[in-house]
Short mmCIF file of C-alpha atoms and ligand atoms in Angstrom, two decimals:
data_model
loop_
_atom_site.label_atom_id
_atom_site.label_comp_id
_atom_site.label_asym_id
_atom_site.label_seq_id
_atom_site.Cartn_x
_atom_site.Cartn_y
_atom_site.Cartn_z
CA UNK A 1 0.00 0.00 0.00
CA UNK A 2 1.77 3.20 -1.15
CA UNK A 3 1.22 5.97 1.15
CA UNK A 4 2.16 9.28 0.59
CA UNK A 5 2.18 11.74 4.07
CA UNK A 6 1.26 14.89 3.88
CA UNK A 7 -0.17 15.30 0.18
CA UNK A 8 -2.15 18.34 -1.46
CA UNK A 9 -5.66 17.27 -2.55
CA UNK A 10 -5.20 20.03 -5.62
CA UNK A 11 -5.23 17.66 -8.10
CA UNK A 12 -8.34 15.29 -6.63
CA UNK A 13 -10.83 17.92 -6.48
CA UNK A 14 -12.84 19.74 -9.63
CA UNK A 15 -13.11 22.98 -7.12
CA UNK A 16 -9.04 23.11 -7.19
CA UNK A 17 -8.78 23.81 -4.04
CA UNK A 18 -5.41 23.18 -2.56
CA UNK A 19 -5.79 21.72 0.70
CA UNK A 20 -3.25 19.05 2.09
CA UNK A 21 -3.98 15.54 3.85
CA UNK A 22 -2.09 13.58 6.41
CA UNK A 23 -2.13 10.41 4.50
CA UNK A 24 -2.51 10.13 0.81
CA UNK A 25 -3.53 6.37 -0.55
CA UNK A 26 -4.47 6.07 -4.36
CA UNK A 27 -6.03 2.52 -4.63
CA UNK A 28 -6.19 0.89 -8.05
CA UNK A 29 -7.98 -3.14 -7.01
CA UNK A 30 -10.22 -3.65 -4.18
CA UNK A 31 -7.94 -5.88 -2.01
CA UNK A 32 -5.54 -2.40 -0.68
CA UNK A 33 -9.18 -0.32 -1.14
CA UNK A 34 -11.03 -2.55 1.65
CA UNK A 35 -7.73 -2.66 3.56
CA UNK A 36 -6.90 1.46 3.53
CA UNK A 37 -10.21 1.73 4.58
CA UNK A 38 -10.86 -0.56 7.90
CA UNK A 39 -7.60 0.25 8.88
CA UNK A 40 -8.43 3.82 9.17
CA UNK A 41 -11.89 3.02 9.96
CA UNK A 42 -10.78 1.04 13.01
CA UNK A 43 -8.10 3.33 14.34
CA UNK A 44 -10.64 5.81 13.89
CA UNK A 45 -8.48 8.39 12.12
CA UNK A 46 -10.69 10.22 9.76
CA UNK A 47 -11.42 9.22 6.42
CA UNK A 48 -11.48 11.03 3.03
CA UNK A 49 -12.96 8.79 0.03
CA UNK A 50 -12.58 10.53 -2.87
CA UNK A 51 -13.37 9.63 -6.52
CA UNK A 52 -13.60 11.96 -9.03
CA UNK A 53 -13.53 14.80 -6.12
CA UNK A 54 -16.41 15.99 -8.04
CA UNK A 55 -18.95 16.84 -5.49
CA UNK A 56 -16.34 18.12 -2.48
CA UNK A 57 -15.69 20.98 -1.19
CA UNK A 58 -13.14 21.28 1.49
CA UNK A 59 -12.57 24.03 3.54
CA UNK A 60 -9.40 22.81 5.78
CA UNK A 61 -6.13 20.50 5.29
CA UNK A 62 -7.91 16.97 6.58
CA UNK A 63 -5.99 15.85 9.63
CA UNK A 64 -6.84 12.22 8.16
CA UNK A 65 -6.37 9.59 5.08
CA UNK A 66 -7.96 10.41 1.89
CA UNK A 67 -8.16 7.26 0.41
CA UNK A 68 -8.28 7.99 -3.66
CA UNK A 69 -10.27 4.98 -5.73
CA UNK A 70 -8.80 4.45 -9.08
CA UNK A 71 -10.06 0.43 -9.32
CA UNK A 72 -11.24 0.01 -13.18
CA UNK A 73 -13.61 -3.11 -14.42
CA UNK A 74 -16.94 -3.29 -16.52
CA UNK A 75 -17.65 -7.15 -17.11
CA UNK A 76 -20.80 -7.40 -19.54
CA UNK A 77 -23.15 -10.13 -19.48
CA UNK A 78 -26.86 -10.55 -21.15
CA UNK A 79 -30.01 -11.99 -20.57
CA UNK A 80 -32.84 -11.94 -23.44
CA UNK A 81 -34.04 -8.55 -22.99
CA UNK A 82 -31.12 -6.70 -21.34
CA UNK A 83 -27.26 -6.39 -20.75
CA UNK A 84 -26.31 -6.05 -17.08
CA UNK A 85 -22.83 -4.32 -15.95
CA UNK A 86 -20.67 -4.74 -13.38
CA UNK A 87 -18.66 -1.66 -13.04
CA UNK A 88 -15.52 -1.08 -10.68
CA UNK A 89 -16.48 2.11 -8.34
CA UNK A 90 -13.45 3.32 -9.63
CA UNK A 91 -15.00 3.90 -13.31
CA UNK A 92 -15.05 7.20 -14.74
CA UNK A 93 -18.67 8.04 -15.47
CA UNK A 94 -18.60 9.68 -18.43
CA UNK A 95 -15.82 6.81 -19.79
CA UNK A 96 -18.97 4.45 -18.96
CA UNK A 97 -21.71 5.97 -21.08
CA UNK A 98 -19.02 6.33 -23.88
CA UNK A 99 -17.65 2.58 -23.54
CA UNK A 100 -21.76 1.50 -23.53
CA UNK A 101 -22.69 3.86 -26.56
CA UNK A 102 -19.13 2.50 -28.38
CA UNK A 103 -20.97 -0.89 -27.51
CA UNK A 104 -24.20 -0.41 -28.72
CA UNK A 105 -25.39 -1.38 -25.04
CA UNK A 106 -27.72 2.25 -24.66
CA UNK A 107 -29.89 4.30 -21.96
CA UNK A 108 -26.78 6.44 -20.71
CA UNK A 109 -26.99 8.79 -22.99
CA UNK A 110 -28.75 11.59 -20.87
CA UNK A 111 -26.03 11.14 -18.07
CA UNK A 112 -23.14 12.01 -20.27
CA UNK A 113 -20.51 14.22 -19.17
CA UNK A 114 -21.83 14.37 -15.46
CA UNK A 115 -18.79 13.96 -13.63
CA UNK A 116 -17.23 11.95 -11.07
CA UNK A 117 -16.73 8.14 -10.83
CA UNK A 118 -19.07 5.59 -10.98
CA UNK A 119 -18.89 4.51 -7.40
CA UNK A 120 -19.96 7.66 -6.40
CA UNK A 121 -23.03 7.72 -9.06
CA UNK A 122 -25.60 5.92 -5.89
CA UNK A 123 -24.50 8.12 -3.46
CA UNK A 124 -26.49 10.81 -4.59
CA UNK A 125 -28.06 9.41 -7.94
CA UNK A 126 -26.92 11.03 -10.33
CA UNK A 127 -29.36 12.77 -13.13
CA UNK A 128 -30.09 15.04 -15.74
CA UNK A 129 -32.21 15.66 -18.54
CA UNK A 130 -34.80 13.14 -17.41
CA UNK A 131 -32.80 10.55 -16.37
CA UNK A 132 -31.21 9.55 -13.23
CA UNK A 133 -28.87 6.33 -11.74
CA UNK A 134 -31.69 4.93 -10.25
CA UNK A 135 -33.58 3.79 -13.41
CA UNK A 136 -30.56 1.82 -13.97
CA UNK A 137 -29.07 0.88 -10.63
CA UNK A 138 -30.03 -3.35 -10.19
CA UNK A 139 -27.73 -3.38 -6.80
CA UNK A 140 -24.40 -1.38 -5.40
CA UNK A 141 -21.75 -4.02 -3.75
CA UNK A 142 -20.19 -2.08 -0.84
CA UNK A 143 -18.11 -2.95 1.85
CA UNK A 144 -19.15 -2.57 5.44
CA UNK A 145 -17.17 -0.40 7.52
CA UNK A 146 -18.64 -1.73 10.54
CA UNK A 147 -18.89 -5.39 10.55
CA UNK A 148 -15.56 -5.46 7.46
CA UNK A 149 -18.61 -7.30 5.75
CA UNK A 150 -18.74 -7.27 1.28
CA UNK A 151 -22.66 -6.77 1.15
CA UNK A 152 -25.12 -5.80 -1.69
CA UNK A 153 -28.25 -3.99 -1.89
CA UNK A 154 -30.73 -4.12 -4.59
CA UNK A 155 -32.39 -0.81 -5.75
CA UNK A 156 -35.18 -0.74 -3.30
CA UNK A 157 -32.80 -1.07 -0.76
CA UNK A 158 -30.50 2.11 -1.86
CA UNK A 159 -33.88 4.03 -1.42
CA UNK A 160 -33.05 6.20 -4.34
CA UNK A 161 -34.81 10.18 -4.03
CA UNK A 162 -34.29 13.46 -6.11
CA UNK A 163 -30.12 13.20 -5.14
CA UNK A 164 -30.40 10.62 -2.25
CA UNK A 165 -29.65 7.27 -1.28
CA UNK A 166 -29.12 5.34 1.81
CA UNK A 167 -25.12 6.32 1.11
CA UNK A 168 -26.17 9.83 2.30
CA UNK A 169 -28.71 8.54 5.07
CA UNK A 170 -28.40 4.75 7.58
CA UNK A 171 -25.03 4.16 5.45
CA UNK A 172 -23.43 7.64 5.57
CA UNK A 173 -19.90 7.28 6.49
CA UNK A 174 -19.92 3.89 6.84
CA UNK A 175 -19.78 2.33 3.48
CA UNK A 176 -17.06 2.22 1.28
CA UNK A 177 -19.03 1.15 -2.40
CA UNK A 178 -16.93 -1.50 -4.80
CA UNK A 179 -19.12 -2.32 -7.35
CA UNK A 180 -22.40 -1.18 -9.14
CA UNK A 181 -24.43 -3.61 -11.28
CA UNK A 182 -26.08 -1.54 -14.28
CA UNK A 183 -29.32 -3.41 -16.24
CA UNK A 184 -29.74 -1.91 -19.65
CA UNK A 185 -32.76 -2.39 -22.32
CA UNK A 186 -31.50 -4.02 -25.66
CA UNK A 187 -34.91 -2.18 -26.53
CA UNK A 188 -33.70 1.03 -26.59
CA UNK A 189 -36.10 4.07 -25.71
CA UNK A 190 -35.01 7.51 -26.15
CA UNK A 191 -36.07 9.62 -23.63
CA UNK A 192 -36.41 13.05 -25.23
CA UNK A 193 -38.87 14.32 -22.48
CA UNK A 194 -36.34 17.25 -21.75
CA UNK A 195 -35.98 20.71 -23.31
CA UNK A 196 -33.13 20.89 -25.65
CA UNK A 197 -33.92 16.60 -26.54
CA UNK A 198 -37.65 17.37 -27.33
CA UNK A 199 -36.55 20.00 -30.46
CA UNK A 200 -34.10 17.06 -31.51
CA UNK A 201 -36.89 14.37 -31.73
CA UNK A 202 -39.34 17.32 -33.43
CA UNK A 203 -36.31 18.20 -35.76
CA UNK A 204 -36.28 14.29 -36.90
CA UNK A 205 -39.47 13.94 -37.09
CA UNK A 206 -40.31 16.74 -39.02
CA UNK A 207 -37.70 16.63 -41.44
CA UNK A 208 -36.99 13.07 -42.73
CA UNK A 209 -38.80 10.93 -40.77
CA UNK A 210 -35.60 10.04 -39.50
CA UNK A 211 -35.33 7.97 -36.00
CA UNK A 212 -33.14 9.34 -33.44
CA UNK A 213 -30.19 7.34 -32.38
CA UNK A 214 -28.73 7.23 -29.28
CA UNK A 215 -25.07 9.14 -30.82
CA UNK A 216 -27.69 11.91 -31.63
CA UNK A 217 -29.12 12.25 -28.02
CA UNK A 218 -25.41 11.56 -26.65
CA UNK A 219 -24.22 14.78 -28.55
CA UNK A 220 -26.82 16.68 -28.08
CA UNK A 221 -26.24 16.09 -24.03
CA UNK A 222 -22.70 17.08 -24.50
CA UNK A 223 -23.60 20.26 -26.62
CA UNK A 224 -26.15 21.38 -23.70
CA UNK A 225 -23.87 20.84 -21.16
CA UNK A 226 -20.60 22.21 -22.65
CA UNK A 227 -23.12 25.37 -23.05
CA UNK A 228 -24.26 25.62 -19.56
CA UNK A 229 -22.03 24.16 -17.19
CA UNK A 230 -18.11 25.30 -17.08
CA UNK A 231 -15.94 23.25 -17.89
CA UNK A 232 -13.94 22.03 -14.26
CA UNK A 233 -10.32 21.76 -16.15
CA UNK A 234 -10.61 25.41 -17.08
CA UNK A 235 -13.42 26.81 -14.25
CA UNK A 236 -13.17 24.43 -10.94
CA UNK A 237 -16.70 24.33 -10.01
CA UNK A 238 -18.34 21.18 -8.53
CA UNK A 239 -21.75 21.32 -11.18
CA UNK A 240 -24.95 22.22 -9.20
CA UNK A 241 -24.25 23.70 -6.23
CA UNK A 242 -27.49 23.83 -4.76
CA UNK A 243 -30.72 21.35 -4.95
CA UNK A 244 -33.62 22.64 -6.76
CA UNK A 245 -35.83 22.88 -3.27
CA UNK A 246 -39.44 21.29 -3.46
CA UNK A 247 -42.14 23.48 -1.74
CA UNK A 248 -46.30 23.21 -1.53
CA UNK A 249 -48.14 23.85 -4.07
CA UNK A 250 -49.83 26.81 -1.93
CA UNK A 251 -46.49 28.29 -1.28
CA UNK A 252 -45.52 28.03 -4.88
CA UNK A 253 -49.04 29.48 -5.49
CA UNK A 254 -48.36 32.65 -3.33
CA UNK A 255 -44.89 33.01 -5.08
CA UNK A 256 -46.38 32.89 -8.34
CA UNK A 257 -48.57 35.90 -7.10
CA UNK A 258 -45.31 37.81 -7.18
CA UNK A 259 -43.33 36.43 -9.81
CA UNK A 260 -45.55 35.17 -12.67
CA UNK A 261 -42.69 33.31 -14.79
CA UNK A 262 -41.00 31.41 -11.58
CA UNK A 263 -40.26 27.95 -12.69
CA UNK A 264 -41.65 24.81 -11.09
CA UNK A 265 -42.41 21.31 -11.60
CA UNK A 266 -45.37 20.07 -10.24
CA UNK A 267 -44.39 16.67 -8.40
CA UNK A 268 -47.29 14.01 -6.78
CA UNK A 269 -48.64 14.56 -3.32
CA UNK A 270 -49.69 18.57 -4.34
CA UNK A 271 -45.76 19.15 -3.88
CA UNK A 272 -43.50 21.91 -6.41
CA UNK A 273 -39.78 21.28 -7.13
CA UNK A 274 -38.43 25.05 -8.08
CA UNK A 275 -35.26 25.94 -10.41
CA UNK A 276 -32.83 27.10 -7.33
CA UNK A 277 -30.92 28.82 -10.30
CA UNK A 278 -34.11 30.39 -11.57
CA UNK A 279 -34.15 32.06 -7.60
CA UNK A 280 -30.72 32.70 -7.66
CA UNK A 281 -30.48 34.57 -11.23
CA UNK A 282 -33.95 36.40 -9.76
CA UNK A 283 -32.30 37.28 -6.69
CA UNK A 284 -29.57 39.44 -9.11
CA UNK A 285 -26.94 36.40 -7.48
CA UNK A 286 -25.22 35.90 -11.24
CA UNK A 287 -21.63 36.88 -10.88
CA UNK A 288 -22.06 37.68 -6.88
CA UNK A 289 -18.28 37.47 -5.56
CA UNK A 290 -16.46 36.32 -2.19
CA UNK A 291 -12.73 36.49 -2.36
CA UNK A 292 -12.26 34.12 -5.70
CA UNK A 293 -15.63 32.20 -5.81
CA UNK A 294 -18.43 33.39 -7.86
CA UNK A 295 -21.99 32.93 -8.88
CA UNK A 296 -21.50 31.26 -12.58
CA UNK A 297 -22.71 33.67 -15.15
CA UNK A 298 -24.27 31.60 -17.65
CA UNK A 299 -25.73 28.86 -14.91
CA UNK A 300 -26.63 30.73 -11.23
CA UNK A 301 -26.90 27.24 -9.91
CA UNK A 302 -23.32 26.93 -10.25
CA UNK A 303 -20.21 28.36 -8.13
CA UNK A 304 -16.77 28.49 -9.83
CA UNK A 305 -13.66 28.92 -8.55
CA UNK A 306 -11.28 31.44 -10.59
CA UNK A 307 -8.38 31.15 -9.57
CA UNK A 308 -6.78 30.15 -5.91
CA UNK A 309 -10.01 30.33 -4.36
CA UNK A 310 -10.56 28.94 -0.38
CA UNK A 311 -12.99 26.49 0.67
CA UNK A 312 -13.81 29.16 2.95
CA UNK A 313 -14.43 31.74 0.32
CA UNK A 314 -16.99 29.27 -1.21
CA UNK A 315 -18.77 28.30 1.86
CA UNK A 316 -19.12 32.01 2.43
CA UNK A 317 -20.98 32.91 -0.69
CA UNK A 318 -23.04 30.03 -0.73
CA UNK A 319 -23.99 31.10 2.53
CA UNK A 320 -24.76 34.63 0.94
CA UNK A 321 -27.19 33.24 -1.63
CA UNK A 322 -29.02 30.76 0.78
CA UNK A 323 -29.36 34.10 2.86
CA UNK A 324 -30.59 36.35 0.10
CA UNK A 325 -32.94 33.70 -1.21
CA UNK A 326 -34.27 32.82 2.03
CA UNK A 327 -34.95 36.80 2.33
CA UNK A 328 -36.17 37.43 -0.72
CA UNK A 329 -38.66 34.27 -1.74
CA UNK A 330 -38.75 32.35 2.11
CA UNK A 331 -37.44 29.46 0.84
CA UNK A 332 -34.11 27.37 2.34
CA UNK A 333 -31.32 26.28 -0.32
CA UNK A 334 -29.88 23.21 0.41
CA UNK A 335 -26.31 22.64 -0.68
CA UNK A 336 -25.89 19.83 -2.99
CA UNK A 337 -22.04 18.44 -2.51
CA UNK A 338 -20.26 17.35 0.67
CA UNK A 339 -18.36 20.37 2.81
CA UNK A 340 -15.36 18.53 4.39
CA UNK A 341 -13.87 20.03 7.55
CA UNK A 342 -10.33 18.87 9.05
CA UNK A 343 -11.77 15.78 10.00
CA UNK A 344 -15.51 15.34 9.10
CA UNK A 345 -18.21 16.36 6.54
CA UNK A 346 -19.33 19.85 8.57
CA UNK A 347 -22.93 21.59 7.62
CA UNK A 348 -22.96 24.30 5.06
CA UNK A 349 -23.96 27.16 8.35
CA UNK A 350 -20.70 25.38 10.36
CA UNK A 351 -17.90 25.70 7.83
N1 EPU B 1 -32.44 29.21 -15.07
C1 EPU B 1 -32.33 30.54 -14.74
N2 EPU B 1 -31.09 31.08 -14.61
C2 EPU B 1 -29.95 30.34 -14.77
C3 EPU B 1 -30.06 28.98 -15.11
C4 EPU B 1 -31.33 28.44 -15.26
O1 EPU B 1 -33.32 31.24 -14.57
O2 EPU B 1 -28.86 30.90 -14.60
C5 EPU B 1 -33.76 28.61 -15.20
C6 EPU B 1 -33.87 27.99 -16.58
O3 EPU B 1 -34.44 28.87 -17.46
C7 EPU B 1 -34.73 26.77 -16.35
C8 EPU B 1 -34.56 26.46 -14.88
O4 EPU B 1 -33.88 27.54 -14.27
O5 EPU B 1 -36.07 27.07 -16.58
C9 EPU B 1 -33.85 25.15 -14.66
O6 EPU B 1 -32.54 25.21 -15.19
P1 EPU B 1 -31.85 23.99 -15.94
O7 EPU B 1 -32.79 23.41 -16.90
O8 EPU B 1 -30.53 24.44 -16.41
O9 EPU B 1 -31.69 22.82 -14.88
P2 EPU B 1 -31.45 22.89 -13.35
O10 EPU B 1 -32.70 22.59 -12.62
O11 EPU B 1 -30.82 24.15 -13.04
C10 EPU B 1 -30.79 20.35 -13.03
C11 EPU B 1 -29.71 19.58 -12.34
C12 EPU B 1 -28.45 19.55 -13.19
C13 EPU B 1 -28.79 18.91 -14.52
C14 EPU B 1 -29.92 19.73 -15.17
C15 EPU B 1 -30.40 19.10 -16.44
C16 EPU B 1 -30.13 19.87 -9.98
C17 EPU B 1 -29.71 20.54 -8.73
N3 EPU B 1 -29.44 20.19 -11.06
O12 EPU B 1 -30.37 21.70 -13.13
O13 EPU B 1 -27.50 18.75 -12.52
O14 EPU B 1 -27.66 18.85 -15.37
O15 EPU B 1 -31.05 19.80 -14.28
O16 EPU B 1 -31.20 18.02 -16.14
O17 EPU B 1 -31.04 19.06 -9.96
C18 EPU B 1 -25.50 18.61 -11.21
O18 EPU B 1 -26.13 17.94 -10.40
O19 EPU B 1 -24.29 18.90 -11.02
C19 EPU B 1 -26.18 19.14 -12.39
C20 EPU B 1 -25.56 19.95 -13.23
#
């Protein structure tokens, strides 16, 4: 097990921030992964698992071991009506929907270019554009910090939400995941239910009669998102910054009083899920400043570092927009990636 003391995290975290850690282990097979963990776990020192360091932020030098997972694997195998993955937790996630579109195995498509690491995928299903993990996920293979246990849960069992799991809830902090099993249609569906995918199936319809193939709803994923979101190798941002918050339909009501083009979705059980960047570009947010961290100008939900920003300066402005939100509309932004302290996740109003 090569471990490197006192390491910066710069280069394992899409915010670039340049905090150090204690202990630095980069794991490439599960063996020295299940081992770097318990033996932290067990000593209790604290422990930092990071993937694609694509939903951190971290506001101190961690006084503990950030274990880094780099294990790769995606073993294919098929039944009649559907191929089923098994993909290492080290996996990039974007490399997956490419390697499955390369393959002709499709349903990614609409998760492209989200990223981070498969292994970190359940943890807070991913999704965009109409899709999410969960439609996907057959079971996640983790190891047990407790017990030192290899268990699996099926999808119920993850208890999948709008970005939730049990990862983030019973299992927070102590699960380390291995493995995630994948079950893909050979009868492909496009789902096209999403704005800039709905003028691409009226475009082929219209025109040629053409059917859309799953290349065509790939790219046009990549060309929304290379749009929208900055890109983390030239901006470090960590992609949404902030959940879109659900409300009553009577509250969104009374908004809508006020502001006639607020956007909402209307969910079941007479509940609203609201753009948080639509409320953040109202609230005049776009391009709000602290130290080096900023609003994102074309996206408000996003915060971008430009150049040798602090965790600190981060946490401070998303602090600012929860605040001015909350004052403005009276309703609470919740932060969407982790905020890691010296030695433990911390809440947004602690760090
Ligand atoms: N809007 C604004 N101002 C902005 C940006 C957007 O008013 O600066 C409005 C838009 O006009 C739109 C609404 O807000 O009507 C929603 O915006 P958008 O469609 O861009 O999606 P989102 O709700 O902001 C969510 C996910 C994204 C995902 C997109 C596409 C969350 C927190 N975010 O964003 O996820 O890519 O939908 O499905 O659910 C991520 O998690 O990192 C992420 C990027």
């Amino acid at each position: 097990m090569d471990l490197i003391i006192k390491h910066s995290l710069l280069q394992f975290n899409t915010l670039g921030l340049n905090v150090y850690c204690d202990q630095l282990i980069q794991v490439g097979d599960d063996e020295t992964l299940i081992h770097a963990c318990l033996e932290a776990f067990k000593s209790k020192q604290p422990l930092l698992l990071i993937g694609g360091g694509s939903n951190l932020v971290l506001t101190a030098d961690f006084v503990g071991r950030a274990v880094v997972i780099e294990t790769k694997g995606i073993e294919v195998t098929h039944d009649e009506s559907h191929y089923l993955l098994s993909v290492a937790a080290g996996e990039n996630w974007h490399g997956l929907v490419e390697y499955c579109l390369k393959h002709n195995m499709h349903g990614l498509e609409n998760l492209a270019l989200i990223p981070g690491c498969v292994g970190a995928a359940p943890i807070q299903n991913i999704g965009a554009y109409g899709a999410e993990l969960a439609q996907f996920c057959e079971w996640v293979e983790y190891l047990d910090l407790e017990s030192g246990e290899i268990k699996t849960l099926n999808n119920d069992e993850c208890a999948f939400g709008y970005r939730e799991s049990i990862f983030k809830g019973e299992l927070k902090d102590k699960a380390v995941i291995l493995r995630v099993g994948l079950r893909l249609a050979k009868a492909w569906q496009p789902n096209l239910t999403y704005g800039p995918l709905q003028q691409l199936s009226e475009d082929n319809t219209s025109k040629d009669n053409k059917e859309v193939t799953p290349q065509a709803v790939f790219d046009c994923i990549c060309a929304t998102r290379a749009e929208k979101l900055p890109d983390p190798q030239i901006l470090g941002n960590v992609g949404s910054f902030f959940k879109n918050p659900v409300i009553s339909e009577k509250a969104f009501k009374g908004l809508q009083a006020t502001y006639e083009d607020i956007v909402g979705y209307r969910l079941a059980d007479s509940q609203v899920k609201l753009a948080a960047a639509w409320l953040i570009d109202k609230a005049g947010l776009k391009g709000t400043h602290v130290g080096a961290a900023s609003v994102h100008l074309k996206q408000a939900l996003v915060i971008v570092n430009n150049g040798g920003c602090s965790g600190d300066d981060v946490c401070r402005l998303a602090r600012l927009v929860i605040d001015k939100v909350y004052r403005q509309f009276g309703v609470s932004l919740e932060v969407e990636p982790r905020i890691i302290g010296a030695d433990a996740q911390k809440d947004i109003q602690d760090a």
